[in-house]
């Protein structure tokens, strides 16, 4: 099933920013194995990204099979970079199972994704890998690690989730990520990719604008929030938080999400999407596993930043620097 979404606020933005060129790009939402689709030749010069939506379970090999199918479809459709959600590798039933299924970065599962990136010739954002770090023997805890692979399968960046989700939401059930996971010690500087300069984050991180502001001031053009939002917080906060992060940083925001029921104890909201720097949702996934596509127009981003130079107008002398630039 294919869907099309276009930017709606052309007239408003033209009034606010005379002379700003606003691209009228269509994007697509697809389920696995769609029929071939036409992409306008006028937009071929803009990089295409694919955002994958899956329903992970404790079955790691089945999860890999599902993700690999979507990544191969993204490559077939011409994407240069595919984004997978948090816990793309598995979602366990309890902390003990999480620790049992976890692997080091040098383990078999990441090796399969390395081979997949090489086979497909595209970059992969692996949004939240359950990593046994170098301190595994001492801590017996893991890291929630966002791994970025280039098209040769090399690891070019890793970011370990710094804000752990220890919350109790009525109607959604308690979550205590710190039972099995250590917080990451630092942020990762934005990374140059074929789609633009990417800042890495994970899920709950989106609630902390200081992080996104720090990444933007360090040069990020695309912020990533691979996630597994719940059924209560999802409808209330998911889209509004992503759009807020895009507007305040004037970045594209890419959010690959888990969806559906993983097992008897957990379900996720889904609604993977791409938001442009004006805050418009330019692509979103339908219900269930699948992918959506969007083109990244960095000229549009630069023009918007020129016409609305908010980073030049900040007053740290009055309220401090909410997001300190990365060193």
Short mmCIF file of N, CA and C in Angstrom, two decimals, residues 79-170:
data_model
loop_
_atom_site.label_atom_id
_atom_site.label_comp_id
_atom_site.label_asym_id
_atom_site.label_seq_id
_atom_site.Cartn_x
_atom_site.Cartn_y
_atom_site.Cartn_z
N UNK A 79 17.27 4.19 -1.73
CA UNK A 79 17.68 4.90 -0.51
C UNK A 79 19.19 4.78 -0.32
N UNK A 80 19.78 5.85 0.23
CA UNK A 80 21.22 5.81 0.55
C UNK A 80 21.44 5.46 2.02
N UNK A 81 20.38 5.53 2.82
CA UNK A 81 20.51 5.27 4.24
C UNK A 81 19.18 4.74 4.76
N UNK A 82 19.24 3.67 5.54
CA UNK A 82 18.03 3.08 6.14
C UNK A 82 18.15 3.15 7.65
N UNK A 83 17.06 3.55 8.30
CA UNK A 83 17.00 3.71 9.75
C UNK A 83 16.16 2.59 10.35
N UNK A 84 16.72 1.89 11.33
CA UNK A 84 16.00 0.86 12.08
C UNK A 84 15.72 1.35 13.49
N UNK A 85 14.64 0.88 14.13
CA UNK A 85 14.26 1.43 15.43
C UNK A 85 15.08 0.90 16.59
N UNK A 86 14.85 1.49 17.73
CA UNK A 86 15.39 0.99 18.98
C UNK A 86 14.99 -0.48 19.15
N UNK A 87 15.89 -1.29 19.69
CA UNK A 87 15.62 -2.71 19.94
C UNK A 87 15.27 -3.45 18.66
N UNK A 88 15.90 -3.05 17.56
CA UNK A 88 15.71 -3.77 16.30
C UNK A 88 16.17 -5.22 16.42
N UNK A 89 17.11 -5.48 17.34
CA UNK A 89 17.66 -6.83 17.48
C UNK A 89 16.69 -7.77 18.21
N UNK A 90 16.05 -7.27 19.28
CA UNK A 90 15.05 -8.07 19.99
C UNK A 90 14.37 -7.22 21.05
N UNK A 91 13.19 -7.63 21.47
CA UNK A 91 12.53 -7.10 22.66
C UNK A 91 12.18 -8.29 23.54
N UNK A 92 12.85 -8.37 24.69
CA UNK A 92 12.71 -9.52 25.59
C UNK A 92 11.53 -9.34 26.53
N UNK A 93 11.22 -10.41 27.24
CA UNK A 93 10.07 -10.40 28.16
C UNK A 93 10.42 -9.83 29.52
N UNK A 94 11.70 -9.85 29.89
CA UNK A 94 12.11 -9.37 31.21
C UNK A 94 13.60 -9.06 31.17
N UNK A 95 14.12 -8.38 32.21
CA UNK A 95 15.54 -8.01 32.22
C UNK A 95 16.49 -9.20 32.12
N UNK A 96 16.14 -10.31 32.74
CA UNK A 96 17.03 -11.48 32.67
C UNK A 96 17.17 -11.98 31.24
N UNK A 97 16.05 -12.03 30.50
CA UNK A 97 16.11 -12.46 29.11
C UNK A 97 16.86 -11.45 28.26
N UNK A 98 16.69 -10.16 28.57
CA UNK A 98 17.43 -9.12 27.85
C UNK A 98 18.93 -9.34 27.98
N UNK A 99 19.40 -9.57 29.19
CA UNK A 99 20.83 -9.78 29.41
C UNK A 99 21.31 -11.06 28.72
N UNK A 100 20.49 -12.10 28.76
CA UNK A 100 20.87 -13.37 28.15
C UNK A 100 21.02 -13.25 26.63
N UNK A 101 20.15 -12.47 25.99
CA UNK A 101 20.15 -12.35 24.53
C UNK A 101 21.16 -11.32 24.02
N UNK A 102 21.69 -10.49 24.88
CA UNK A 102 22.58 -9.41 24.45
C UNK A 102 23.90 -9.96 23.90
N UNK A 103 24.56 -9.14 23.09
CA UNK A 103 25.83 -9.51 22.47
C UNK A 103 26.79 -8.33 22.49
N UNK A 104 28.09 -8.56 22.34
CA UNK A 104 29.04 -7.46 22.12
C UNK A 104 28.94 -6.96 20.70
N UNK A 105 29.52 -5.79 20.46
CA UNK A 105 29.49 -5.23 19.10
C UNK A 105 30.20 -6.15 18.11
N UNK A 106 31.14 -6.93 18.58
CA UNK A 106 31.84 -7.86 17.70
C UNK A 106 31.18 -9.21 17.55
N UNK A 107 29.92 -9.33 17.99
CA UNK A 107 29.23 -10.61 17.95
C UNK A 107 28.64 -10.95 16.60
N UNK A 108 27.96 -12.08 16.54
CA UNK A 108 27.44 -12.59 15.27
C UNK A 108 26.38 -11.69 14.65
N UNK A 109 25.48 -11.15 15.48
CA UNK A 109 24.36 -10.38 14.92
C UNK A 109 24.83 -9.12 14.22
N UNK A 110 25.70 -8.36 14.86
CA UNK A 110 26.19 -7.15 14.20
C UNK A 110 26.99 -7.52 12.95
N UNK A 111 27.64 -8.67 12.97
CA UNK A 111 28.33 -9.13 11.77
C UNK A 111 27.38 -9.35 10.61
N UNK A 112 26.17 -9.84 10.91
CA UNK A 112 25.18 -10.03 9.85
C UNK A 112 24.73 -8.69 9.28
N UNK A 113 24.59 -7.68 10.13
CA UNK A 113 24.20 -6.36 9.64
C UNK A 113 25.34 -5.70 8.86
N UNK A 114 26.56 -5.96 9.27
CA UNK A 114 27.72 -5.47 8.52
C UNK A 114 27.70 -6.03 7.09
N UNK A 115 27.45 -7.31 6.98
CA UNK A 115 27.36 -7.94 5.67
C UNK A 115 26.18 -7.41 4.87
N UNK A 116 25.06 -7.15 5.54
CA UNK A 116 23.86 -6.61 4.88
C UNK A 116 24.14 -5.23 4.30
N UNK A 117 24.83 -4.38 5.06
CA UNK A 117 25.15 -3.04 4.55
C UNK A 117 26.02 -3.12 3.31
N UNK A 118 27.00 -4.02 3.34
CA UNK A 118 27.87 -4.19 2.18
C UNK A 118 27.08 -4.73 0.99
N UNK A 119 26.26 -5.73 1.24
CA UNK A 119 25.47 -6.34 0.17
C UNK A 119 24.55 -5.32 -0.50
N UNK A 120 23.93 -4.46 0.30
CA UNK A 120 22.95 -3.51 -0.25
C UNK A 120 23.59 -2.20 -0.68
N UNK A 121 24.81 -1.94 -0.21
CA UNK A 121 25.50 -0.71 -0.60
C UNK A 121 24.87 0.54 -0.04
N UNK A 122 24.34 0.47 1.19
CA UNK A 122 23.77 1.67 1.80
C UNK A 122 24.14 1.72 3.27
N UNK A 123 24.02 2.91 3.84
CA UNK A 123 24.32 3.12 5.25
C UNK A 123 23.17 2.60 6.09
N UNK A 124 23.48 2.16 7.31
CA UNK A 124 22.46 1.67 8.23
C UNK A 124 22.59 2.38 9.58
N UNK A 125 21.47 2.91 10.04
CA UNK A 125 21.34 3.41 11.41
C UNK A 125 20.65 2.31 12.21
N UNK A 126 21.41 1.64 13.06
CA UNK A 126 20.89 0.55 13.89
C UNK A 126 20.53 1.15 15.25
N UNK A 127 19.25 1.43 15.42
CA UNK A 127 18.82 2.41 16.41
C UNK A 127 18.91 2.05 17.87
N UNK A 128 19.20 0.84 18.23
CA UNK A 128 19.33 0.54 19.65
C UNK A 128 19.68 -0.91 19.83
N UNK A 129 20.96 -1.20 19.83
CA UNK A 129 21.51 -2.55 19.94
C UNK A 129 21.80 -2.85 21.41
N UNK A 130 21.36 -4.00 21.90
CA UNK A 130 21.62 -4.39 23.28
C UNK A 130 23.07 -4.86 23.38
N UNK A 131 23.94 -3.95 23.80
CA UNK A 131 25.39 -4.18 23.72
C UNK A 131 26.00 -4.60 25.05
N UNK A 132 26.70 -5.70 25.00
CA UNK A 132 27.58 -6.05 26.12
C UNK A 132 28.88 -5.27 25.93
N UNK A 133 29.09 -4.27 26.76
CA UNK A 133 30.27 -3.43 26.64
C UNK A 133 31.51 -4.05 27.26
N UNK A 134 32.56 -3.27 27.26
CA UNK A 134 33.82 -3.77 27.81
C UNK A 134 33.75 -3.99 29.30
N UNK A 135 32.76 -3.36 29.97
CA UNK A 135 32.62 -3.51 31.41
C UNK A 135 31.58 -4.56 31.79
N UNK A 136 31.20 -5.41 30.83
CA UNK A 136 30.16 -6.41 31.07
C UNK A 136 30.49 -7.33 32.25
N UNK A 137 31.72 -7.80 32.33
CA UNK A 137 32.10 -8.73 33.39
C UNK A 137 31.96 -8.09 34.76
N UNK A 138 32.23 -6.78 34.85
CA UNK A 138 32.15 -6.09 36.14
C UNK A 138 30.72 -5.71 36.51
N UNK A 139 29.95 -5.22 35.52
CA UNK A 139 28.63 -4.65 35.82
C UNK A 139 27.49 -5.64 35.63
N UNK A 140 27.67 -6.61 34.71
CA UNK A 140 26.59 -7.51 34.31
C UNK A 140 25.38 -6.72 33.81
N UNK A 141 25.66 -5.55 33.23
CA UNK A 141 24.64 -4.73 32.59
C UNK A 141 25.10 -4.37 31.19
N UNK A 142 24.16 -3.94 30.36
CA UNK A 142 24.45 -3.66 28.96
C UNK A 142 24.29 -2.18 28.67
N UNK A 143 24.54 -1.80 27.41
CA UNK A 143 24.27 -0.45 26.92
C UNK A 143 23.24 -0.53 25.80
N UNK A 144 22.42 0.51 25.72
CA UNK A 144 21.48 0.67 24.60
C UNK A 144 22.23 1.49 23.56
N UNK A 145 22.76 0.84 22.55
CA UNK A 145 23.78 1.43 21.68
C UNK A 145 23.25 1.66 20.26
N UNK A 146 23.28 2.90 19.83
CA UNK A 146 22.92 3.28 18.46
C UNK A 146 24.19 3.17 17.61
N UNK A 147 24.16 2.26 16.65
CA UNK A 147 25.33 1.96 15.82
C UNK A 147 25.08 2.48 14.40
N UNK A 148 26.03 3.21 13.86
CA UNK A 148 25.94 3.70 12.49
C UNK A 148 26.97 2.99 11.63
N UNK A 149 26.49 2.28 10.59
CA UNK A 149 27.36 1.57 9.65
C UNK A 149 27.37 2.30 8.31
N UNK A 150 28.53 2.36 7.67
CA UNK A 150 28.57 2.92 6.32
C UNK A 150 28.29 1.82 5.30
N UNK A 151 28.32 2.20 4.02
CA UNK A 151 27.94 1.25 2.97
C UNK A 151 28.96 0.14 2.76
N UNK A 152 30.11 0.24 3.40
CA UNK A 152 31.10 -0.84 3.37
C UNK A 152 30.97 -1.75 4.59
N UNK A 153 30.01 -1.44 5.46
CA UNK A 153 29.79 -2.25 6.65
C UNK A 153 30.66 -1.88 7.83
N UNK A 154 31.39 -0.79 7.73
CA UNK A 154 32.25 -0.37 8.84
C UNK A 154 31.45 0.44 9.86
N UNK A 155 31.76 0.25 11.14
CA UNK A 155 31.15 1.05 12.20
C UNK A 155 31.80 2.43 12.19
N UNK A 156 31.01 3.46 11.90
CA UNK A 156 31.57 4.82 11.85
C UNK A 156 31.22 5.63 13.09
N UNK A 157 30.22 5.19 13.86
CA UNK A 157 29.87 5.90 15.08
C UNK A 157 29.05 4.99 15.99
N UNK A 158 29.19 5.18 17.29
CA UNK A 158 28.34 4.52 18.27
C UNK A 158 27.94 5.55 19.32
N UNK A 159 26.67 5.52 19.68
CA UNK A 159 26.17 6.38 20.76
C UNK A 159 25.41 5.51 21.74
N UNK A 160 25.77 5.60 23.01
CA UNK A 160 25.11 4.82 24.05
C UNK A 160 24.12 5.72 24.79
N UNK A 161 22.89 5.29 24.81
CA UNK A 161 21.77 6.08 25.34
C UNK A 161 22.10 6.66 26.72
N UNK A 162 21.97 7.98 26.83
CA UNK A 162 22.37 8.66 28.06
C UNK A 162 21.22 8.84 29.04
N UNK A 163 19.98 8.91 28.54
CA UNK A 163 18.81 9.07 29.40
C UNK A 163 18.03 7.75 29.42
N UNK A 164 18.04 7.09 30.55
CA UNK A 164 17.37 5.79 30.65
C UNK A 164 15.92 5.99 31.10
N UNK A 165 15.04 5.17 30.54
CA UNK A 165 13.60 5.32 30.74
C UNK A 165 13.16 4.54 31.96
N UNK A 166 13.17 5.19 33.10
CA UNK A 166 12.66 4.62 34.35
C UNK A 166 11.39 5.38 34.71
N UNK A 167 10.24 4.90 34.27
CA UNK A 167 8.98 5.64 34.43
C UNK A 167 7.86 4.68 34.81
N UNK A 168 6.81 5.24 35.40
CA UNK A 168 5.59 4.50 35.68
C UNK A 168 4.42 5.31 35.13
N UNK A 169 3.88 4.89 34.00
CA UNK A 169 2.79 5.59 33.34
C UNK A 169 1.50 4.80 33.57
N UNK A 170 0.50 5.38 34.23
CA UNK A 170 -0.76 4.66 34.43
C UNK A 170 -1.34 4.17 33.10
#
